Structure formats: structure tokens, C-alpha cells
CSV table of C-alpha atoms in Angstrom, one decimal:
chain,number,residue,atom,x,y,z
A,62,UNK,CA,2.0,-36.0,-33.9
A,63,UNK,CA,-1.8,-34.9,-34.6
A,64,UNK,CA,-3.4,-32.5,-36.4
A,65,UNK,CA,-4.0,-29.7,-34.5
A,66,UNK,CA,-0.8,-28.3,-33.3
A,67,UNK,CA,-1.3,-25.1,-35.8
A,68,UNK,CA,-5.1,-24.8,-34.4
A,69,UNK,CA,-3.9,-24.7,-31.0
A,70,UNK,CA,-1.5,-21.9,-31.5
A,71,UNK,CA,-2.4,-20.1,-27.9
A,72,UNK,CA,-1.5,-23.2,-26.1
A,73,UNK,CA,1.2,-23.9,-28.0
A,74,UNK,CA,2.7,-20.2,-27.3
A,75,UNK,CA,1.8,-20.3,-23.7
A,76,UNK,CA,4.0,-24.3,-23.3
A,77,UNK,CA,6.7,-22.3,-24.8
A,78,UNK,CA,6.3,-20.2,-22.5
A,79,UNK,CA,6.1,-22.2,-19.9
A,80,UNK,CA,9.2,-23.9,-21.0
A,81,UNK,CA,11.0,-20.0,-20.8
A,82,UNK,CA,10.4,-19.4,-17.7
A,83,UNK,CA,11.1,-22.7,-16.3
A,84,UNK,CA,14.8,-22.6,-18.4
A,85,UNK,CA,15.5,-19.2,-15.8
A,86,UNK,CA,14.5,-21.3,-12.8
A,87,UNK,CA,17.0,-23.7,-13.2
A,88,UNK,CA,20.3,-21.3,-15.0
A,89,UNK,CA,19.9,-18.2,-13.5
A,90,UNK,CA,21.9,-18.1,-10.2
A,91,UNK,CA,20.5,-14.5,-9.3
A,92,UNK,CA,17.4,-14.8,-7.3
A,93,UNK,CA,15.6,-11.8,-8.3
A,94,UNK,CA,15.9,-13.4,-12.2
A,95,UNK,CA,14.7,-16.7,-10.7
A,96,UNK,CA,11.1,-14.8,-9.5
A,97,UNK,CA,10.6,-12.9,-13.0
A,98,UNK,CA,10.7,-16.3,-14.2
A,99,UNK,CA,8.7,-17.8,-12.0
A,100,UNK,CA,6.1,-14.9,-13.0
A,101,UNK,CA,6.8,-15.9,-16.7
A,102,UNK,CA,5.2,-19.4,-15.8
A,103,UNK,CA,2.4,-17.5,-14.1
A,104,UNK,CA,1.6,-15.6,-17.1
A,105,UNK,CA,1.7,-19.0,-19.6
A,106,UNK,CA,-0.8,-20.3,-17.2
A,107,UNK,CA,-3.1,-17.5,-17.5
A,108,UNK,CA,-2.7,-17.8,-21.1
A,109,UNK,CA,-3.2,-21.3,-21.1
A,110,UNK,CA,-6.6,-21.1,-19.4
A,111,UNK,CA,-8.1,-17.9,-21.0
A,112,UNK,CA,-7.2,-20.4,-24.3
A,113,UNK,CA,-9.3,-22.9,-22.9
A,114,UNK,CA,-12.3,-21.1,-22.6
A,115,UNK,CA,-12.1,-19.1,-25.9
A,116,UNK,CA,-15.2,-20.7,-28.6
A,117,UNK,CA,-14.8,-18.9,-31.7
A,118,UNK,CA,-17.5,-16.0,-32.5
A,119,UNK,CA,-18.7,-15.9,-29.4
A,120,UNK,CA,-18.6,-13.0,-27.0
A,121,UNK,CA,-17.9,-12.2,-23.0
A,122,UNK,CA,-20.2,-14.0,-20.4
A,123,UNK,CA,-21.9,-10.5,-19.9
A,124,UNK,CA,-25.6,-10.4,-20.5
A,125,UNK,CA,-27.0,-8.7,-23.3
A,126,UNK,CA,-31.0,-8.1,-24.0
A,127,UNK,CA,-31.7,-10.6,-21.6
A,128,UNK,CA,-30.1,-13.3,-23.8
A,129,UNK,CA,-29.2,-16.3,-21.3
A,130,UNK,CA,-28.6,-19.1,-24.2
A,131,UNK,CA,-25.4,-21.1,-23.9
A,132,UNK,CA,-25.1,-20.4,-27.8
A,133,UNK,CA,-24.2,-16.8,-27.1
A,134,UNK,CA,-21.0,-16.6,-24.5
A,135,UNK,CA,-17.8,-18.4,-23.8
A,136,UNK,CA,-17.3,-20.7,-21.4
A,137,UNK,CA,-17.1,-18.7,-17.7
A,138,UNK,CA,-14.9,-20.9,-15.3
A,139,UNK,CA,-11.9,-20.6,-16.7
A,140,UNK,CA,-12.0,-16.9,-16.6
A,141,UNK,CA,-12.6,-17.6,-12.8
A,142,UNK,CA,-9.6,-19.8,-12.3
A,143,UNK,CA,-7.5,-17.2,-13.8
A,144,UNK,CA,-8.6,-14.6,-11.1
A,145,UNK,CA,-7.5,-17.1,-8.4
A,146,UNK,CA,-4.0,-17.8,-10.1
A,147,UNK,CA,-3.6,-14.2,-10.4
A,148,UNK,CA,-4.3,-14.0,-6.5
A,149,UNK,CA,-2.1,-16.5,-5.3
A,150,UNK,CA,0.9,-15.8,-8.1
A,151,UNK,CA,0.7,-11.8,-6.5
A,152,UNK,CA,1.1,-13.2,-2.8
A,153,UNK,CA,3.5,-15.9,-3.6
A,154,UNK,CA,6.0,-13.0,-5.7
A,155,UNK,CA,5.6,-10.9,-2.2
A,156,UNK,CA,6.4,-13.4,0.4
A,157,UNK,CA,9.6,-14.6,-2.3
A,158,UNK,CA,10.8,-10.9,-2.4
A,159,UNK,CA,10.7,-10.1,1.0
A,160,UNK,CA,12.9,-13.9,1.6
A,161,UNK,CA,14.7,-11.8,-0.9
A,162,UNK,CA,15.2,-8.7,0.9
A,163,UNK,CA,16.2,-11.1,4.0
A,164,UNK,CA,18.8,-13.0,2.4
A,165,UNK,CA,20.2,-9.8,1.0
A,166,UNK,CA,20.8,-7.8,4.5
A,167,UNK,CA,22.4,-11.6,5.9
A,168,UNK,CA,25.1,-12.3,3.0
A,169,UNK,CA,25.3,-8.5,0.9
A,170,UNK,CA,24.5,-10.9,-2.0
A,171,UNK,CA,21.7,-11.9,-4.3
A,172,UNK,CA,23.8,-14.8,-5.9
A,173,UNK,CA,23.1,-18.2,-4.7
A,174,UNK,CA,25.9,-20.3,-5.8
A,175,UNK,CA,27.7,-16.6,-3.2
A,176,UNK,CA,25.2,-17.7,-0.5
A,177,UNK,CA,25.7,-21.5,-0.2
A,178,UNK,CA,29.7,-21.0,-0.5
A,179,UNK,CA,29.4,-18.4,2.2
A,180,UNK,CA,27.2,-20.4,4.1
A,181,UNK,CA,29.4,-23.9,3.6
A,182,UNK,CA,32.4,-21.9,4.7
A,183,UNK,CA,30.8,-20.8,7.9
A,184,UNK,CA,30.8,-24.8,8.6
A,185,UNK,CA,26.9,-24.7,8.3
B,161,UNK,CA,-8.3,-36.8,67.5
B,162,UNK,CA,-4.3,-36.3,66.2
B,163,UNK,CA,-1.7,-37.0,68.6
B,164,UNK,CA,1.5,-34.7,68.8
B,165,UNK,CA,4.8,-36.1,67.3
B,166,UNK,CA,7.9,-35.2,69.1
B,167,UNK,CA,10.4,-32.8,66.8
B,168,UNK,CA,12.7,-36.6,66.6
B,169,UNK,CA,10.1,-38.6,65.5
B,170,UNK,CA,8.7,-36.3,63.3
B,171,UNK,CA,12.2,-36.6,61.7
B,172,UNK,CA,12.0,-40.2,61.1
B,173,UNK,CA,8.7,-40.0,59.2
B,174,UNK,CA,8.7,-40.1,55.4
B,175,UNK,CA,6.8,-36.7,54.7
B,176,UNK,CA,9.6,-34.9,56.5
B,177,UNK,CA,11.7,-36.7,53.8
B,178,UNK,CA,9.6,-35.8,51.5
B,179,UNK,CA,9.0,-32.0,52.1
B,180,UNK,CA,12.6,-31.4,52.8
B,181,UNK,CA,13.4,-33.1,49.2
B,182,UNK,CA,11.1,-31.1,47.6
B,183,UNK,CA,11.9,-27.9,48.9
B,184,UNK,CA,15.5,-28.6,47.8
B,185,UNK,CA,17.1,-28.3,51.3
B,186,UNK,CA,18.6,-31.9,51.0
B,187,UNK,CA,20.3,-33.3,47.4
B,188,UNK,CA,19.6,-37.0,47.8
B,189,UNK,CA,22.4,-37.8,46.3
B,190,UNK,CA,25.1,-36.3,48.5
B,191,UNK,CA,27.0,-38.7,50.4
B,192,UNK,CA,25.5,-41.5,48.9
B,193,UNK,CA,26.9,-41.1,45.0
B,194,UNK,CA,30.7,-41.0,44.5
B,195,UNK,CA,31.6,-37.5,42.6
B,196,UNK,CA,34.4,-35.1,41.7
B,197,UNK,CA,34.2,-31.5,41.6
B,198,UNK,CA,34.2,-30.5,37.8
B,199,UNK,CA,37.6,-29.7,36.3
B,200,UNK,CA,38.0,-26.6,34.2
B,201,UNK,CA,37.9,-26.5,30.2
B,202,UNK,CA,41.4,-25.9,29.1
B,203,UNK,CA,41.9,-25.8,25.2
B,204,UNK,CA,44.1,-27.4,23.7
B,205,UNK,CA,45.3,-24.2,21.3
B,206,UNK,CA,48.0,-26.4,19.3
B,207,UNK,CA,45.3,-29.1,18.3
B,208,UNK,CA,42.9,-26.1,17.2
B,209,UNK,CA,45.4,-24.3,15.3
B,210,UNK,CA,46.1,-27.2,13.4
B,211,UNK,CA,42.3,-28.0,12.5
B,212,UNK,CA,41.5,-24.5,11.7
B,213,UNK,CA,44.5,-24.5,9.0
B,214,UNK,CA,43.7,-27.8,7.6
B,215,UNK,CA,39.7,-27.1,7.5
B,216,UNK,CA,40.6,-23.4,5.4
B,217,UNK,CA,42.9,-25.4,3.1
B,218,UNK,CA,40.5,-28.1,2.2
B,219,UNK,CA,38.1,-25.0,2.0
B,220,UNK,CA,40.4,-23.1,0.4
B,221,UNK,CA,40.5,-25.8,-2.5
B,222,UNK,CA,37.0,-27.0,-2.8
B,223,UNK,CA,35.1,-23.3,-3.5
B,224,UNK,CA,37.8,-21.9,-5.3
B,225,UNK,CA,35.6,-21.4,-7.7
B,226,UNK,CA,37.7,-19.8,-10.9
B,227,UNK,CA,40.4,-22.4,-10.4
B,228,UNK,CA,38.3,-25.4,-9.7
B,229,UNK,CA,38.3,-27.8,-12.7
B,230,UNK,CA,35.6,-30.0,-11.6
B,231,UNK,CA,33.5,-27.1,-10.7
B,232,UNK,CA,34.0,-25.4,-13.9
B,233,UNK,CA,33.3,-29.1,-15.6
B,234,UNK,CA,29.8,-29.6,-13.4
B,235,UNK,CA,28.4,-25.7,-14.4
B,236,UNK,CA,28.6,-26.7,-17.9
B,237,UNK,CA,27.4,-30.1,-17.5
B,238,UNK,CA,24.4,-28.8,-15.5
B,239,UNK,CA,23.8,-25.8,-18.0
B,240,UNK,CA,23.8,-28.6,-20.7
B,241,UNK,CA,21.7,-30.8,-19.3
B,242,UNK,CA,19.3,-28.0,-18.3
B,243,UNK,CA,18.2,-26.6,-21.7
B,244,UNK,CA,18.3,-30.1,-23.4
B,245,UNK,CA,15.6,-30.6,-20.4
B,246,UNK,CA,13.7,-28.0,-21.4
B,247,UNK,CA,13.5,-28.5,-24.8
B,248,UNK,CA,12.7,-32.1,-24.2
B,249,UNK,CA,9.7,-30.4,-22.1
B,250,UNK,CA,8.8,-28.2,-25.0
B,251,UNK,CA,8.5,-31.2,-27.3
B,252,UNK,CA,6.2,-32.8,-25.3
B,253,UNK,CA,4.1,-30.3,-24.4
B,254,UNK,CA,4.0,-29.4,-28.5
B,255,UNK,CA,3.0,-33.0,-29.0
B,256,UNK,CA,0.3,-33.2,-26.7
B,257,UNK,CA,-0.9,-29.7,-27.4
B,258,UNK,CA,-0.9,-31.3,-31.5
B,259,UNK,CA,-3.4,-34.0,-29.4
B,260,UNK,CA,-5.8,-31.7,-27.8
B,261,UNK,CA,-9.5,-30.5,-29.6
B,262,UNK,CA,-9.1,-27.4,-32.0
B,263,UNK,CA,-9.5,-23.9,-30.5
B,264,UNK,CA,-12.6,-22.2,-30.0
B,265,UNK,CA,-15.0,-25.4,-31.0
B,266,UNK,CA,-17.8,-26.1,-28.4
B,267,UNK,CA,-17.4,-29.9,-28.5
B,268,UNK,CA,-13.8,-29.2,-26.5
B,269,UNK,CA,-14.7,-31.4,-23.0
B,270,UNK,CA,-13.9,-27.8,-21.0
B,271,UNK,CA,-17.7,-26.8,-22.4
B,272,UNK,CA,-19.5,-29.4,-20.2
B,273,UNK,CA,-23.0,-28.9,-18.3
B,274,UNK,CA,-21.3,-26.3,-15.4
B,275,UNK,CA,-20.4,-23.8,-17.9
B,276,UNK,CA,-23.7,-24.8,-19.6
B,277,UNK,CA,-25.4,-24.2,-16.0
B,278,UNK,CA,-23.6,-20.9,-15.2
B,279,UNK,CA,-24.9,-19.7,-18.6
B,280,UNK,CA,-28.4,-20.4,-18.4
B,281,UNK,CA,-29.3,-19.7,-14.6
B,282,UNK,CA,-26.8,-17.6,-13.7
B,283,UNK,CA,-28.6,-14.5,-14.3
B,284,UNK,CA,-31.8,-15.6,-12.6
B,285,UNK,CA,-30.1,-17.5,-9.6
B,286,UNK,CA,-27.4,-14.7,-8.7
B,287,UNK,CA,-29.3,-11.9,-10.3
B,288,UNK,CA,-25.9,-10.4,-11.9
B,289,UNK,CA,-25.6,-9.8,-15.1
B,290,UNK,CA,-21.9,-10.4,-15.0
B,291,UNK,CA,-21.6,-14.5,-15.3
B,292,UNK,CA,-18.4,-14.4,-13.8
B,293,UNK,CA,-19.0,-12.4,-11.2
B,294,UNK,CA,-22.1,-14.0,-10.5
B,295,UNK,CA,-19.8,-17.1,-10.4
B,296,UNK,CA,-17.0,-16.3,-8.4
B,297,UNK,CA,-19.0,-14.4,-5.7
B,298,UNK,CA,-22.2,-16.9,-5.0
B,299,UNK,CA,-21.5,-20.3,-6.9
B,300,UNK,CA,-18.0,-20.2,-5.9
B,301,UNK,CA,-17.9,-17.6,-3.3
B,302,UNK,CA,-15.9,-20.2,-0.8
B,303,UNK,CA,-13.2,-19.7,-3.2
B,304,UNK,CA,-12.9,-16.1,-3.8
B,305,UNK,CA,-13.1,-15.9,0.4
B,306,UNK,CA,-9.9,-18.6,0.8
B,307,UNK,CA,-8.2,-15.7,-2.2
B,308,UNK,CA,-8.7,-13.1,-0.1
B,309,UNK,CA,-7.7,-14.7,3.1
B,310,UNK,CA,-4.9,-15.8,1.1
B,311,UNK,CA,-3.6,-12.3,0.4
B,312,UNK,CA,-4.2,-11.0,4.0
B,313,UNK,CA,-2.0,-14.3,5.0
B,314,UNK,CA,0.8,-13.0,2.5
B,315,UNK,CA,1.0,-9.3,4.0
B,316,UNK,CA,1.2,-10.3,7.3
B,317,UNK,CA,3.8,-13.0,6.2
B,318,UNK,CA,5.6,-10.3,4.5
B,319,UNK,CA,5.1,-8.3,7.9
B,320,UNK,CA,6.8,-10.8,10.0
B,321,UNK,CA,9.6,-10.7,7.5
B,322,UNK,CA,10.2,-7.4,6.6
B,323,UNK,CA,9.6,-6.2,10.1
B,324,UNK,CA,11.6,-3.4,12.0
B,325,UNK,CA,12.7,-2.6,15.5
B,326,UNK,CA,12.9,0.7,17.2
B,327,UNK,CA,16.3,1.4,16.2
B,328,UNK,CA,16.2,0.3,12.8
B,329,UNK,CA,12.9,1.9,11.9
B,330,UNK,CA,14.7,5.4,12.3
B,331,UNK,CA,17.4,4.5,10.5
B,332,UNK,CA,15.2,3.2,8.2
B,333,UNK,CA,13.1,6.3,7.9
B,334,UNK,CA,16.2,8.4,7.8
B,335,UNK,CA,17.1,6.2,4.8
B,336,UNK,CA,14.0,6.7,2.7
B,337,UNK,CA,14.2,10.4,3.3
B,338,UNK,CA,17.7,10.4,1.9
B,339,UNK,CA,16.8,7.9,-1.1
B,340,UNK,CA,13.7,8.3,-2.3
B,341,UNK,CA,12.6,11.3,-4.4
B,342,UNK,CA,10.7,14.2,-2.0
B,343,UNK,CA,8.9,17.5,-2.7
B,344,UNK,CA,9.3,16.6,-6.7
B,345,UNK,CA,7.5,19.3,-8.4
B,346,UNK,CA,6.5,17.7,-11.4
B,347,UNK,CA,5.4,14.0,-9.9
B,348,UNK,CA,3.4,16.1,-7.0
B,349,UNK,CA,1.6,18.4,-9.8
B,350,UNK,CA,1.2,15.3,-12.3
B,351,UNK,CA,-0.4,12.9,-8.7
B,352,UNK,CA,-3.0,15.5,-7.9
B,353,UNK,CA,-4.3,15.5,-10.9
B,354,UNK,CA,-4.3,11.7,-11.3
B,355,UNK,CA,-4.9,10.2,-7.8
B,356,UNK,CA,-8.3,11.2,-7.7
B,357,UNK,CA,-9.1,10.0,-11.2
B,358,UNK,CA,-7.5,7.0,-10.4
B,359,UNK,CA,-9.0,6.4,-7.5
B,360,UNK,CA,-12.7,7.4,-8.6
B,361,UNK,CA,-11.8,4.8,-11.8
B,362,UNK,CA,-11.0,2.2,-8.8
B,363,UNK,CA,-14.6,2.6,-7.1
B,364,UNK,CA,-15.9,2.9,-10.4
B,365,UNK,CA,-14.9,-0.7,-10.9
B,366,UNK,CA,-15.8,-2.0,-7.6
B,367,UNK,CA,-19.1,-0.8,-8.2
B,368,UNK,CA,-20.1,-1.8,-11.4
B,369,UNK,CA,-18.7,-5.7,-10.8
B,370,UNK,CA,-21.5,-6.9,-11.3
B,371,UNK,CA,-22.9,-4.8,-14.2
B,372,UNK,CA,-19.8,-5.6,-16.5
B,373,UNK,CA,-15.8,-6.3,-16.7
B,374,UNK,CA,-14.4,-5.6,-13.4
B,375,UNK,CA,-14.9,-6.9,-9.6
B,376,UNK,CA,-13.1,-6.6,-6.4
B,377,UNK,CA,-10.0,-7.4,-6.9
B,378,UNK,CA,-9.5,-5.3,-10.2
B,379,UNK,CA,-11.0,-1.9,-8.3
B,380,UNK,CA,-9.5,-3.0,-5.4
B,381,UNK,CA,-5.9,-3.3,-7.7
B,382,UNK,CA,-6.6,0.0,-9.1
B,383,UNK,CA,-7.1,1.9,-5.9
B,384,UNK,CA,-4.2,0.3,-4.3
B,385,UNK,CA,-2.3,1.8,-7.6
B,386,UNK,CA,-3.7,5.3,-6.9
B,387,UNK,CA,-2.8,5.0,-3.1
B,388,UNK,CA,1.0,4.0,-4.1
B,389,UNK,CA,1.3,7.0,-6.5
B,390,UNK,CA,-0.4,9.2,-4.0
B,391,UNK,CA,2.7,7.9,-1.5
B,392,UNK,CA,5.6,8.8,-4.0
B,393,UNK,CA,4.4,12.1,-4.7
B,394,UNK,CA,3.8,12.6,-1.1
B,395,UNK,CA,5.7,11.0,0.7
B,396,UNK,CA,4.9,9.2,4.0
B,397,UNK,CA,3.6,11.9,6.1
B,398,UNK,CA,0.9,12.5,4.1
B,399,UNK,CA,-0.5,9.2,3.9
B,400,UNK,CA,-0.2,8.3,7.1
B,401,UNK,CA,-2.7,10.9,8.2
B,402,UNK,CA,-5.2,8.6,7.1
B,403,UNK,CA,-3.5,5.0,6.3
B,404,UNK,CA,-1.5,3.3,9.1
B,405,UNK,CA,-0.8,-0.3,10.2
B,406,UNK,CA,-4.3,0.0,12.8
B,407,UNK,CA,-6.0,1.8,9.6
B,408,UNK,CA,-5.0,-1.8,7.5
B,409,UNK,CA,-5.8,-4.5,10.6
B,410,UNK,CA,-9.4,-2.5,10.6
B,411,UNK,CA,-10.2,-2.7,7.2
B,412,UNK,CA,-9.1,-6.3,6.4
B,413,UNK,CA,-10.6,-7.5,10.0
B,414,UNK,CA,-14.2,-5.8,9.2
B,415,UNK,CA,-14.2,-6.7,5.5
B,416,UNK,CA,-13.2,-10.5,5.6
B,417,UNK,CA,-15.5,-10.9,9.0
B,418,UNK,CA,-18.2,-9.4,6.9
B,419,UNK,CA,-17.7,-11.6,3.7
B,420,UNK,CA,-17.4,-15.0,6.7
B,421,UNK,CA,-21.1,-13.7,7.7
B,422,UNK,CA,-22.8,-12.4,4.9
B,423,UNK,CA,-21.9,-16.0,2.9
B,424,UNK,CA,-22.5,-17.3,6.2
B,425,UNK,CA,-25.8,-16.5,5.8
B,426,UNK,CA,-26.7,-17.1,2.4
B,427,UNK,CA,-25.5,-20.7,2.3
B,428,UNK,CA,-27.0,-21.2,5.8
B,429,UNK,CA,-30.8,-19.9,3.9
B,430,UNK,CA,-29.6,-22.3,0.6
B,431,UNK,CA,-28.8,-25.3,2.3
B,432,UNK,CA,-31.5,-25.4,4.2
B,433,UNK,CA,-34.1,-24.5,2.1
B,434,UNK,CA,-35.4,-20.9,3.2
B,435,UNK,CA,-36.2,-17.8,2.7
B,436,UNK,CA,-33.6,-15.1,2.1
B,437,UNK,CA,-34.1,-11.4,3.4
B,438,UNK,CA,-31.5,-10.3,0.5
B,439,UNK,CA,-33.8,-9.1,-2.5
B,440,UNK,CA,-32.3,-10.0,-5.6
B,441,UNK,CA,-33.5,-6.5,-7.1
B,442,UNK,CA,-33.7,-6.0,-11.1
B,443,UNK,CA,-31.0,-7.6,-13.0
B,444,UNK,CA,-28.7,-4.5,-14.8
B,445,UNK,CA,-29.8,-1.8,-11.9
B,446,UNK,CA,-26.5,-0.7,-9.7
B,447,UNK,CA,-28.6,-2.3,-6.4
B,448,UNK,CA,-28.7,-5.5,-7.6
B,449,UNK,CA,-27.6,-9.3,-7.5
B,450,UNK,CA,-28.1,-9.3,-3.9
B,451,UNK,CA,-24.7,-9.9,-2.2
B,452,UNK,CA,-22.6,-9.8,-5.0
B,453,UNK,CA,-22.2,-5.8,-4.5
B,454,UNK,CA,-21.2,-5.7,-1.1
B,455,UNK,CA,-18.8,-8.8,-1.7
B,456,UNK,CA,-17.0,-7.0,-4.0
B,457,UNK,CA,-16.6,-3.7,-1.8
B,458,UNK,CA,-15.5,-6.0,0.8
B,459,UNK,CA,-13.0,-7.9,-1.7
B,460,UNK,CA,-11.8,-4.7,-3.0
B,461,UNK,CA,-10.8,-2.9,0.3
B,462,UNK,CA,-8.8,-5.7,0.9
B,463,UNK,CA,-7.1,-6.0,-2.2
B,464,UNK,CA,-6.3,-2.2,-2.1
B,465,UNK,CA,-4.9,-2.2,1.8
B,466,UNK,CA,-3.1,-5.4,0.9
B,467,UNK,CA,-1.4,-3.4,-2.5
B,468,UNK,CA,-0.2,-0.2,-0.7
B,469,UNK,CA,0.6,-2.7,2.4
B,470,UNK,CA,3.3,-4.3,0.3
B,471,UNK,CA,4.2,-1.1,-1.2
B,472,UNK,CA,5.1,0.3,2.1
B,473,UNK,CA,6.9,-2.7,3.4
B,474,UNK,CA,9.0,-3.0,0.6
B,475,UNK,CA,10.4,0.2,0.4
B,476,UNK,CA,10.2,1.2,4.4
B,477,UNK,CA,9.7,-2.2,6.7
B,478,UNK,CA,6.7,-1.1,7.9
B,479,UNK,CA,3.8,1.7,7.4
């Protein structure tokens, strides 16, 4: 175990997190639950990175007074990473609600241990 | 000069054959291959009886699911064996987190010579005093042009899902009539007041992306906000005065074409070493940072279409 586990507290938070939403992946059976925690993965990721960019008493890459030394601003990528998780986490929760509404108008259920005994008793 | 074949000895030739096969008038097989006219399907209804019952029982058995003992057993086994996963996962990650460099030191290897780079010339080389914008919309503008083409992929994905036919789209609007919440006083007097702020707040954004916090697809989240508050009030009438499905292909086709030619351009100039026609203008004014301005407008339509777009589909099938 090192040192720094009480340093990293953000990280640590957002693995927990992490850990959350991945528990409702795998125990809940309803598939609306299974997408909120599939967004609670999203969001430990975007803590994650915003944690990685963070250097103590310094402020947002947004120029002040003409002041372009690295001495002055976090670091920028991360906070550019995040935008594209955000992106792609916002088009992947569409596309698995609307499979969502799909299923639903098929089998008049949002369970899915209901769905794959419907579907093994139609022989499929 | 051809000579004339008599109608028999035309017969014997092998393009007669030929052209008479091919046109179907003669089955080559037809005298020549033994066969027997095709007897009918009877079922055997005993022998299907008898399956049917013995597949329901062995059905029957397996996915009774309250009196099923090894079924019962194998939920709490996999329960189980789930959360002790996870907190094995936890653990790890803990450890390793206990591993990594302290928070918010610079000597963490994330702070490497990009960021350093970004820092130092980004104001000068993009000419926005936004870093990240400056980033994500030149330096990386490839990127942010694969995010927005991946949200246009995702609504028309969630178009081919969620789509309607003829039939179904009246009973569908006869639905949403029924369901959702029409001529609401309060939510109609509350959404004129705050559409247009929220919109205006929106542009706001978009326009000052490169000035400080904000961007294209923040405005363009915003506006797409307003738009769906404007619809509830509203209802669908109203909006689709001015916002329909030709309204959205317009506005995503001329905003992502426009962001394919405008970077187009300026990588073309960079690559190869010339001269741009974009002036980079004074860092700080609102014209400024060359194409960073109009990439966000263009960034933010889409995001906004692409908000109300899903909006729409979920609650009707289609807008």
C-alpha cells in the first residue's frame, strides 16, 4: 500500500465510484437501472480525469493580462477529454434507451431475466 | 455470303438448342431424369401433440422460476459472487490509486511538454484566449469533428429505431395529445418568460467560446434545453412551425459540411506551409481566434438539433 491514498482522495472517490456503478451492471435485472449505472461509470470517469488535471493553486487555462507562462494554469487536455466522454456517453445513453423503448413494445417488459424466459420459451 | 438453312436442319444445330434452352421452352431434364410428382405434406398430428406436451413440461420445469431450486441457488450464487467482485475491484483500484503521484503537484507525468505547449503558444498560434478551446477547435479540431459526427450518427440511429409508420404515427400523436400535459397555464406563462432567456444565455455561450468557459457543445446544450421547454409548454404545433425533421437534416448537413471545409482548409494552408486568408484578429475581441468562432456556431447548432431531436423521438417517434 503507498503513501498517497489520502492525497488522492478525488481518484479514490471516483474508483468507488466506478466500482458503484459497475455493481448495478451486473445485479440489477431492470434495464433502465442498468443505463443509470452505466451513466454512474460515465460520471467517475469525468471525475477521474478533471482529477488528473487539477495542480494545486493554480487557476483555469483562460488567459489573464496576457500571462501565457505554464506556472499560471492547470493542465488543459484533460479538460478536453472530458468534453469528448461527455459526447459519446450522451449518444451511447440515446441509442441504449431507444433499444430500450424497442424491447419494451416487443415483450411489455423491462426485466431481462422476463425477456430471455419469454424469448427461450418461444423456442428461440 | 450466308447460305439458307432449311427449318430441319436448323433444328439439328446447337444454337437452336441453345436459344430454346434459354428461353425456357425445353427443361433439359425432362425425359432424360427419372422423377415423381411431389407428394403432399400430411402431418402427423399425434407425433406433434406429443412433442408440443413434452417440450411445455420440460419448459414448464426449467423457468419455473419461484419453484426452481437450482435457479433460486444460482441467483444467490451470482449475486454473491458479484459484490465480492466488485469489492475485489475496489481494492485494487484503492491500491493503485495509494501508488499514483499526490494531487495537484506539477511533477505528476500528466503535466508533460503538450500541456506545457498548449500553455505557452496557444494564445499566439490559435489566437483564443480560451486554452481549451483553442485546443479542441484547432490543435485537436479532427477530434471535436469525429464528436459531432458522432452525435449526428446517434440521432439518426435513434431515428431508425424509434421510427413510425403512417398508421402508428396517428396513433401516436393521438397518444401524446391524450398524455402529455397541454394548454397548462402556469408552465406556458413560466416558458415565455424563460425560453428566450434561455435561449439568448445559449448564444451567449456559443459566442463567447472562445473568450471564456463555454463552447459549442455547452451553448449548443443549453439551446437544445430552451427548445425542449419551449415544446412542453407548447406543444408540437408550435414548434413545428419552425423545427421539423427537413429543418434538422439542413442544419446538421450545412454545419458539419462547413466544419469538413473550413478545417479542410486550414490544415491544407498548415501542412503545407502557406498563407492563411483567416486573420487571427486581437486576442480577447469577440472577432477573434480565426475559426474557432464559427466552429463553435457550427458545433453548437448541432448539438442543439441533436438535443430537441432526441427529445422528440423519445416522447413521439418522430418530429
Amino acid at each position: 500500500m503507498g503513501q498517497n491514498l489520502f492525497a488522492n482522495y478525488g481518484e479514490a472517490v471516483s474508483a468507488i465510484l466506478f466500482c458503484i456503478g459497475f455493481t448495478n451492471l451486473l445485479l440489477q435485472t431492470n434495464l433502465i437501472k442498468k443505463i443509470i449505472g452505466l451513466n454512474i461509470m460515465d460520471s467517475a470517469i469525468y471525475l477521474f480525469l478533471a482529477e488528473k488535471g487539477y495542480i494545486a493553486g493554480r487557476v483555469a487555462p483562460i488567459v489573464v493580462d496576457n500571462v501565457t507562462s505554464t506556472k499560471a494554469y492547470i493542465n488543459p487536455i484533460p479538460s478536453g477529454l472530458v468534453l469528448t466522454g461527455i459526447v459519446v456517453s450522451v449518444s451511447v445513453t440515446a441509442l441504449m434507451l431507444s433499444l430500450t423503448i424497442r424491447l419494451y413494445t416487443r415483450y411489455h417488459t423491462l426485466d431481462l431475466d422476463e425477456i430471455s424466459t419469454q424469448l427461450k420459451r418461444e423456442g428461440k | 455470303m450466308s447460305r439458307k438453312k432449311t427449318a430441319e436442319e436448323y433444328q439439328k444445330t446447337f444454337a437452336f438448342r441453345f436459344f430454346r434452352w434459354l428461353s425456357g421452352e425445353k427443361d433439359p431434364y425432362i425425359g432424360k431424369v427419372e422423377m415423381q410428382p411431389q407428394k403432399e405434406y400430411q402431418p402427423d398430428q399425434e407425433a406433434a401433440l406429443r412433442h408440443e406436451k413434452e417440450h411445455d413440461a420440460i419448459m414448464d420445469k426449467v423457468y419455473d422460476t419461484e419453484h426452481n431450486k437450482w435457479l433460486y441457488r444460482f441467483h444467490r450464487l451470482y449475486q454473491a459472487t458479484s459484490i465480492l467482485f466488485c469489492l475485489f475491484l475496489i481494492a485494487l483500484l484503492l491500491v493503485t490509486i495509494s501508488y499514483l503521484p499526490p494531487n495537484g503537484t506539477v511533477t505528476r507525468p500528466v503535466n508533460n511538454e503538450v500541456a506545457e505547449r498548449y500553455i505557452e503558444k496557444g494564445l499566439e498560434e490559435t489566437g483564443a484566449v480560451n486554452i481549451v478551446a483553442g485546443m479542441i477547435l484547432d490543435y485537436r479540431a479532427f477530434d471535436t469533428l469525429g464528436e459531432s459526427h458522432v452525435l449526428f450518427v446517434a440521432t439518426i440511429t435513434v431515428l431508425i429505431l424509434l421510427r413510425l409508420n403512417k398508421t402508428e404515427k396517428d396513433e401516436a400523436e393521438v397518444s401524446d395529445r391524450r398524455f402529455e400535459p397541454k394548454n397548462d397555464a402556469i408552465l406556458q406563462l413560466v416558458a415565455t418568460f424563460l425560453v428566450p432567456v434561455i435561449i439568448i444565455f445559449g448564444i451567449y455561450i456559443i459566442l463567447n467560446g472562445h473568450l471564456g468557459p463555454g463552447g459549442g457543445f455547452s451553448g449548443g446544450a443549453v439551446i437544445g434545453a430552451g427548445l425542449v421547454l419551449y415544446l412542453n409548454a407548447f406543444g408540437f404545433k408550435k414548434t413545428e412551425r419552425f423545427f421539423t425533421e427537413k429543418t434538422y437534416k439542413w442544419v446538421c448537413f450545412f454545419s458539419l459540411s462547413f466544419y469538413c471545409l473550413a478545417k479542410s482548409y486550414s490544415f491544407y494552408t498548415g501542412a503545407n506551409k502557406l498563407h492563411s486568408v483567416i486573420p487571427k484578429g486581437t486576442p480577447g475581441a469577440i472577432l477573434s481566434s480565426g475559426l474557432i468562432l464559427p466552429l463553435n456556431i457550427a458545433v453548437g447548432l448541432v448539438v442543439a438539433c441533436t438535443i430537441y431531436a432526441f427529445y422528440a423521438m423519445f416522447r413521439k417517434g418522430g418530429f
